[in-house]
Amino acid sequence: DSGVTQTPKHLITATGQRVTLRCSPRSGDLSVYWYQQSLDQGLQFLIQYYNGEERAKGNILERFSAQQFPDLHSELNLSSLELGDSALYFCASSARQGALGSPLHFGNGTRLTVT
Amino acid sequence: ELKVEQNPLFLSMQEGKNYTIYCNYSTTSDRLYWYRQDPGKSLESLFVLLSNGAVKQEGRLMASLDTKARLSTLHITAAVHDLSATYFCAVTPVAEKLVFGKGTKLTVNP
């Protein structure tokens, strides 16, 4: 158990809808990362937060947004969903501001299916 | 744009055999990570390689890093079925994120 908690585990929704994925980092970790994993794109970095502030952005669509709250949990909001958004979404956390030298600890992921 | 290339992408091997997975990356990075993922599961950190020439071993897995060649290897010794999984390497082009390779799906057959 990595200590990173993601909810829900599975989510099935229709195109055009909006969903929110939630992540609680390991106790004491200030950085939260979101990744999308799909068969064709592999593991894609979406966005990172450190202690409530956005630190880095990756291949995150404008329809997606995220935030990190004062209690350090994070939410990833996906809107105007398309079939291609179906994927496994991982949250990871680390103690440091950046990833240097510190492995990321991944949650079990949220599997999103858009129908 | 940073590219992280793993090969092979698929590897089927017999128990007891040795094999090596390769990870090449296209830009400077002093740190490289190896992760394991079982089907439908999360990613588990295996190794963090922090400098040129670093070598780490855990059980039947050994990882090494050559930053000058921008190459890391994951060597499997006397494979067993429990090693069947997908293995990812990842590098840090900038401090804030890891960029992953596409993964090597390893199947160890009895």
mmCIF file of C-alpha atoms in Angstrom:
data_model
loop_
_atom_site.group_PDB
_atom_site.id
_atom_site.type_symbol
_atom_site.label_atom_id
_atom_site.label_comp_id
_atom_site.label_asym_id
_atom_site.label_seq_id
_atom_site.Cartn_x
_atom_site.Cartn_y
_atom_site.Cartn_z
ATOM 1 C CA ASP A 1 0.000 0.000 0.000
ATOM 2 C CA SER A 2 1.553 3.270 -1.179
ATOM 3 C CA GLY A 3 -0.495 5.424 1.185
ATOM 4 C CA VAL A 4 -1.981 7.406 -1.706
ATOM 5 C CA THR A 5 -5.755 7.110 -1.819
ATOM 6 C CA GLN A 6 -7.818 7.691 -4.936
ATOM 7 C CA THR A 7 -11.585 7.695 -5.237
ATOM 8 C CA PRO A 8 -13.626 6.460 -6.929
ATOM 9 C CA LYS A 9 -11.982 3.310 -8.266
ATOM 10 C CA HIS A 10 -14.262 3.140 -11.250
ATOM 11 C CA LEU A 11 -16.369 5.735 -12.995
ATOM 12 C CA ILE A 12 -18.693 5.234 -15.928
ATOM 13 C CA THR A 13 -20.271 8.272 -17.494
ATOM 14 C CA ALA A 14 -21.609 9.591 -20.774
ATOM 15 C CA THR A 15 -20.050 11.915 -23.290
ATOM 16 C CA GLY A 16 -20.478 15.579 -22.473
ATOM 17 C CA GLN A 17 -20.600 14.983 -18.730
ATOM 18 C CA ARG A 18 -18.310 16.266 -15.995
ATOM 19 C CA VAL A 19 -16.578 14.199 -13.308
ATOM 20 C CA THR A 20 -14.304 14.839 -10.360
ATOM 21 C CA LEU A 21 -11.523 12.508 -9.311
ATOM 22 C CA ARG A 22 -10.145 12.770 -5.807
ATOM 23 C CA CYS A 23 -6.715 12.050 -4.387
ATOM 24 C CA SER A 24 -5.341 12.052 -0.854
ATOM 25 C CA PRO A 25 -1.522 12.013 -0.789
ATOM 26 C CA ARG A 26 0.637 10.068 1.623
ATOM 27 C CA SER A 27 0.813 11.593 5.058
ATOM 28 C CA GLY A 28 3.413 14.362 5.009
ATOM 29 C CA ASP A 29 3.711 14.573 1.219
ATOM 30 C CA LEU A 30 3.236 18.073 -0.153
ATOM 31 C CA SER A 31 3.448 17.346 -3.894
ATOM 32 C CA VAL A 32 0.657 15.789 -5.883
ATOM 33 C CA TYR A 33 0.930 14.686 -9.505
ATOM 34 C CA TRP A 34 -1.767 13.573 -11.917
ATOM 35 C CA TYR A 35 -1.092 11.138 -14.743
ATOM 36 C CA GLN A 36 -3.314 9.681 -17.441
ATOM 37 C CA GLN A 37 -2.644 6.156 -18.678
ATOM 38 C CA SER A 38 -4.157 4.896 -21.908
ATOM 39 C CA LEU A 39 -3.200 2.098 -24.261
ATOM 40 C CA ASP A 40 -2.245 4.370 -27.130
ATOM 41 C CA GLN A 41 -0.622 7.274 -25.234
ATOM 42 C CA GLY A 42 0.976 5.448 -22.340
ATOM 43 C CA LEU A 43 1.560 7.367 -19.117
ATOM 44 C CA GLN A 44 1.096 11.072 -19.698
ATOM 45 C CA PHE A 45 1.903 13.711 -17.112
ATOM 46 C CA LEU A 46 -0.995 16.101 -16.618
ATOM 47 C CA ILE A 47 -0.239 18.488 -13.788
ATOM 48 C CA GLN A 48 1.596 18.881 -10.490
ATOM 49 C CA TYR A 49 0.816 20.800 -7.318
ATOM 50 C CA TYR A 50 3.050 21.592 -4.406
ATOM 51 C CA ASN A 51 1.537 22.752 -1.137
ATOM 52 C CA GLY A 52 -1.505 24.154 -2.874
ATOM 53 C CA GLU A 53 0.208 25.826 -5.797
ATOM 54 C CA GLU A 54 0.475 24.654 -9.378
ATOM 55 C CA ARG A 55 4.087 23.802 -10.166
ATOM 56 C CA ALA A 56 4.129 22.164 -13.570
ATOM 57 C CA LYS A 57 1.766 21.457 -16.415
ATOM 58 C CA GLY A 58 1.979 18.711 -18.957
ATOM 59 C CA ASN A 59 -0.353 17.520 -21.651
ATOM 60 C CA ILE A 60 -3.476 18.606 -19.869
ATOM 61 C CA LEU A 61 -6.468 19.555 -21.978
ATOM 62 C CA GLU A 62 -8.285 22.827 -21.409
ATOM 63 C CA ARG A 63 -11.363 20.785 -20.494
ATOM 64 C CA PHE A 64 -9.431 19.413 -17.532
ATOM 65 C CA SER A 65 -8.542 21.306 -14.399
ATOM 66 C CA ALA A 66 -7.166 20.467 -11.002
ATOM 67 C CA GLN A 67 -6.542 21.960 -7.620
ATOM 68 C CA GLN A 68 -4.915 21.123 -4.325
ATOM 69 C CA PHE A 69 -6.696 22.095 -1.156
ATOM 70 C CA PRO A 70 -5.282 23.333 2.186
ATOM 71 C CA ASP A 71 -5.527 19.819 3.614
ATOM 72 C CA LEU A 72 -3.345 18.751 0.637
ATOM 73 C CA HIS A 73 -5.888 16.531 -1.040
ATOM 74 C CA SER A 74 -6.307 17.159 -4.740
ATOM 75 C CA GLU A 75 -9.120 16.949 -7.234
ATOM 76 C CA LEU A 76 -8.969 16.522 -10.994
ATOM 77 C CA ASN A 77 -12.000 17.828 -12.826
ATOM 78 C CA LEU A 78 -12.780 16.521 -16.295
ATOM 79 C CA SER A 79 -15.525 18.225 -18.266
ATOM 80 C CA SER A 80 -17.223 17.899 -21.649
ATOM 81 C CA LEU A 81 -16.050 14.321 -21.644
ATOM 82 C CA GLU A 82 -15.248 12.556 -24.884
ATOM 83 C CA LEU A 83 -14.828 8.876 -25.652
ATOM 84 C CA GLY A 84 -11.093 9.415 -25.931
ATOM 85 C CA ASP A 85 -10.914 10.512 -22.308
ATOM 86 C CA SER A 86 -11.504 6.941 -21.211
ATOM 87 C CA ALA A 87 -8.347 5.976 -19.365
ATOM 88 C CA LEU A 88 -6.810 5.130 -16.031
ATOM 89 C CA TYR A 89 -6.044 8.281 -14.056
ATOM 90 C CA PHE A 90 -3.317 8.064 -11.464
ATOM 91 C CA CYS A 91 -2.454 10.376 -8.656
ATOM 92 C CA ALA A 92 1.026 10.269 -7.160
ATOM 93 C CA SER A 93 2.656 12.097 -4.300
ATOM 94 C CA SER A 94 6.124 12.895 -3.063
ATOM 95 C CA ALA A 95 7.540 14.688 -0.086
ATOM 96 C CA ARG A 96 9.639 17.119 -2.030
ATOM 97 C CA GLN A 97 8.758 20.033 -4.213
ATOM 98 C CA GLY A 98 10.069 18.294 -7.275
ATOM 99 C CA ALA A 99 10.610 14.741 -8.395
ATOM 100 C CA LEU A 100 14.408 14.885 -8.231
ATOM 101 C CA GLY A 101 15.817 11.904 -6.405
ATOM 102 C CA SER A 102 12.520 11.045 -4.813
ATOM 103 C CA PRO A 103 10.326 8.354 -6.315
ATOM 104 C CA LEU A 104 6.701 9.167 -6.777
ATOM 105 C CA HIS A 105 4.264 7.023 -4.848
ATOM 106 C CA PHE A 106 1.241 6.142 -6.926
ATOM 107 C CA GLY A 107 -2.331 5.516 -5.916
ATOM 108 C CA ASN A 108 -4.384 2.660 -7.346
ATOM 109 C CA GLY A 109 -5.953 4.876 -9.975
ATOM 110 C CA THR A 110 -9.445 5.757 -11.115
ATOM 111 C CA ARG A 111 -10.638 3.941 -14.190
ATOM 112 C CA LEU A 112 -12.820 6.274 -16.221
ATOM 113 C CA THR A 113 -15.054 4.899 -18.937
ATOM 114 C CA VAL A 114 -16.876 7.356 -21.151
ATOM 115 C CA THR A 115 -19.742 5.845 -23.147
ATOM 116 C CA GLU B 1 10.642 17.329 -26.573
ATOM 117 C CA LEU B 2 12.037 14.609 -24.361
ATOM 118 C CA LYS B 3 11.689 11.077 -25.677
ATOM 119 C CA VAL B 4 12.055 8.003 -23.516
ATOM 120 C CA GLU B 5 12.292 4.813 -25.509
ATOM 121 C CA GLN B 6 12.187 1.333 -24.094
ATOM 122 C CA ASN B 7 12.932 -1.858 -25.899
ATOM 123 C CA PRO B 8 11.700 -4.347 -26.293
ATOM 124 C CA LEU B 9 8.071 -3.353 -25.723
ATOM 125 C CA PHE B 10 7.068 -6.987 -25.351
ATOM 126 C CA LEU B 11 9.238 -9.736 -23.936
ATOM 127 C CA SER B 12 8.324 -13.374 -23.516
ATOM 128 C CA MET B 13 10.916 -15.465 -21.777
ATOM 129 C CA GLN B 14 11.265 -18.803 -20.082
ATOM 130 C CA GLU B 15 11.812 -19.266 -16.402
ATOM 131 C CA GLY B 16 15.459 -19.481 -15.522
ATOM 132 C CA LYS B 17 16.655 -17.345 -18.417
ATOM 133 C CA ASN B 18 18.385 -13.973 -18.323
ATOM 134 C CA TYR B 19 17.426 -10.899 -20.266
ATOM 135 C CA THR B 20 17.937 -7.141 -20.407
ATOM 136 C CA ILE B 21 15.467 -4.308 -20.963
ATOM 137 C CA TYR B 22 16.868 -1.094 -22.388
ATOM 138 C CA CYS B 23 15.814 2.486 -21.750
ATOM 139 C CA ASN B 24 17.157 5.320 -23.893
ATOM 140 C CA TYR B 25 16.317 8.955 -23.343
ATOM 141 C CA SER B 26 16.925 11.968 -25.521
ATOM 142 C CA THR B 27 17.933 14.756 -23.150
ATOM 143 C CA THR B 28 20.147 15.253 -20.160
ATOM 144 C CA SER B 29 18.869 13.726 -16.965
ATOM 145 C CA ASP B 30 20.931 12.720 -13.970
ATOM 146 C CA ARG B 31 18.224 10.620 -12.488
ATOM 147 C CA LEU B 32 16.336 7.634 -13.759
ATOM 148 C CA TYR B 33 13.565 5.603 -12.211
ATOM 149 C CA TRP B 34 12.257 2.107 -12.791
ATOM 150 C CA TYR B 35 8.721 1.151 -11.922
ATOM 151 C CA ARG B 36 6.739 -2.063 -12.085
ATOM 152 C CA GLN B 37 3.043 -2.319 -12.880
ATOM 153 C CA ASP B 38 0.907 -5.445 -12.569
ATOM 154 C CA PRO B 39 -2.198 -5.613 -14.786
ATOM 155 C CA GLY B 40 -4.864 -3.181 -13.613
ATOM 156 C CA LYS B 41 -2.746 -2.156 -10.656
ATOM 157 C CA SER B 42 -0.738 0.807 -9.512
ATOM 158 C CA LEU B 43 2.914 1.567 -10.231
ATOM 159 C CA GLU B 44 5.478 0.354 -7.741
ATOM 160 C CA SER B 45 8.860 2.048 -7.474
ATOM 161 C CA LEU B 46 11.730 -0.398 -8.031
ATOM 162 C CA PHE B 47 14.876 1.680 -8.378
ATOM 163 C CA VAL B 48 16.033 5.276 -8.286
ATOM 164 C CA LEU B 49 19.374 5.785 -10.053
ATOM 165 C CA LEU B 50 20.923 9.084 -9.099
ATOM 166 C CA SER B 51 24.278 9.306 -10.842
ATOM 167 C CA ASN B 52 26.339 8.113 -13.756
ATOM 168 C CA GLY B 53 27.495 4.562 -13.216
ATOM 169 C CA ALA B 54 24.899 3.867 -10.536
ATOM 170 C CA VAL B 55 23.970 0.224 -10.148
ATOM 171 C CA LYS B 56 21.257 -1.120 -7.899
ATOM 172 C CA GLN B 57 20.092 -4.662 -7.316
ATOM 173 C CA GLU B 58 17.028 -6.136 -5.710
ATOM 174 C CA GLY B 59 16.553 -9.869 -5.908
ATOM 175 C CA ARG B 60 16.671 -10.973 -9.541
ATOM 176 C CA LEU B 61 16.573 -7.418 -10.911
ATOM 177 C CA MET B 62 19.569 -5.167 -11.443
ATOM 178 C CA ALA B 63 19.417 -1.646 -12.857
ATOM 179 C CA SER B 64 22.241 0.522 -14.130
ATOM 180 C CA LEU B 65 22.620 4.025 -15.483
ATOM 181 C CA ASP B 66 25.001 5.522 -18.046
ATOM 182 C CA THR B 67 24.196 9.219 -18.252
ATOM 183 C CA LYS B 68 26.747 9.852 -20.995
ATOM 184 C CA ALA B 69 25.090 7.323 -23.266
ATOM 185 C CA ARG B 70 21.654 8.319 -21.932
ATOM 186 C CA LEU B 71 20.965 4.672 -21.335
ATOM 187 C CA SER B 72 19.660 2.595 -18.482
ATOM 188 C CA THR B 73 19.324 -1.159 -18.377
ATOM 189 C CA LEU B 74 17.188 -3.443 -16.275
ATOM 190 C CA HIS B 75 18.716 -6.900 -16.157
ATOM 191 C CA ILE B 76 16.681 -9.915 -15.174
ATOM 192 C CA THR B 77 18.529 -12.915 -13.821
ATOM 193 C CA ALA B 78 17.017 -16.406 -13.767
ATOM 194 C CA ALA B 79 13.511 -15.157 -14.389
ATOM 195 C CA VAL B 80 10.583 -16.517 -12.395
ATOM 196 C CA HIS B 81 6.868 -16.256 -13.132
ATOM 197 C CA ASP B 82 6.338 -13.669 -10.388
ATOM 198 C CA LEU B 83 8.373 -11.185 -12.408
ATOM 199 C CA SER B 84 5.691 -11.062 -15.100
ATOM 200 C CA ALA B 85 4.560 -7.425 -15.224
ATOM 201 C CA THR B 86 5.076 -4.232 -17.199
ATOM 202 C CA TYR B 87 8.264 -2.340 -16.419
ATOM 203 C CA PHE B 88 8.582 1.381 -16.975
ATOM 204 C CA CYS B 89 11.572 3.640 -16.926
ATOM 205 C CA ALA B 90 11.164 7.362 -16.302
ATOM 206 C CA VAL B 91 13.426 10.410 -16.323
ATOM 207 C CA THR B 92 13.197 13.948 -14.987
ATOM 208 C CA PRO B 93 13.918 16.570 -17.652
ATOM 209 C CA VAL B 94 12.828 19.216 -15.200
ATOM 210 C CA ALA B 95 12.488 18.931 -11.479
ATOM 211 C CA GLU B 96 8.747 18.828 -11.339
ATOM 212 C CA LYS B 97 7.810 15.787 -13.344
ATOM 213 C CA LEU B 98 8.676 12.302 -14.492
ATOM 214 C CA VAL B 99 8.435 11.392 -18.161
ATOM 215 C CA PHE B 100 7.767 7.704 -18.697
ATOM 216 C CA GLY B 101 8.673 5.307 -21.454
ATOM 217 C CA LYS B 102 5.919 3.205 -23.026
ATOM 218 C CA GLY B 103 6.758 0.239 -20.850
ATOM 219 C CA THR B 104 8.028 -3.288 -21.467
ATOM 220 C CA LYS B 105 5.478 -6.025 -20.943
ATOM 221 C CA LEU B 106 7.329 -9.024 -19.576
ATOM 222 C CA THR B 107 5.815 -12.488 -19.587
ATOM 223 C CA VAL B 108 7.740 -15.282 -17.921
ATOM 224 C CA ASN B 109 6.609 -18.712 -19.026
ATOM 225 C CA PRO B 110 7.144 -21.900 -17.005
#
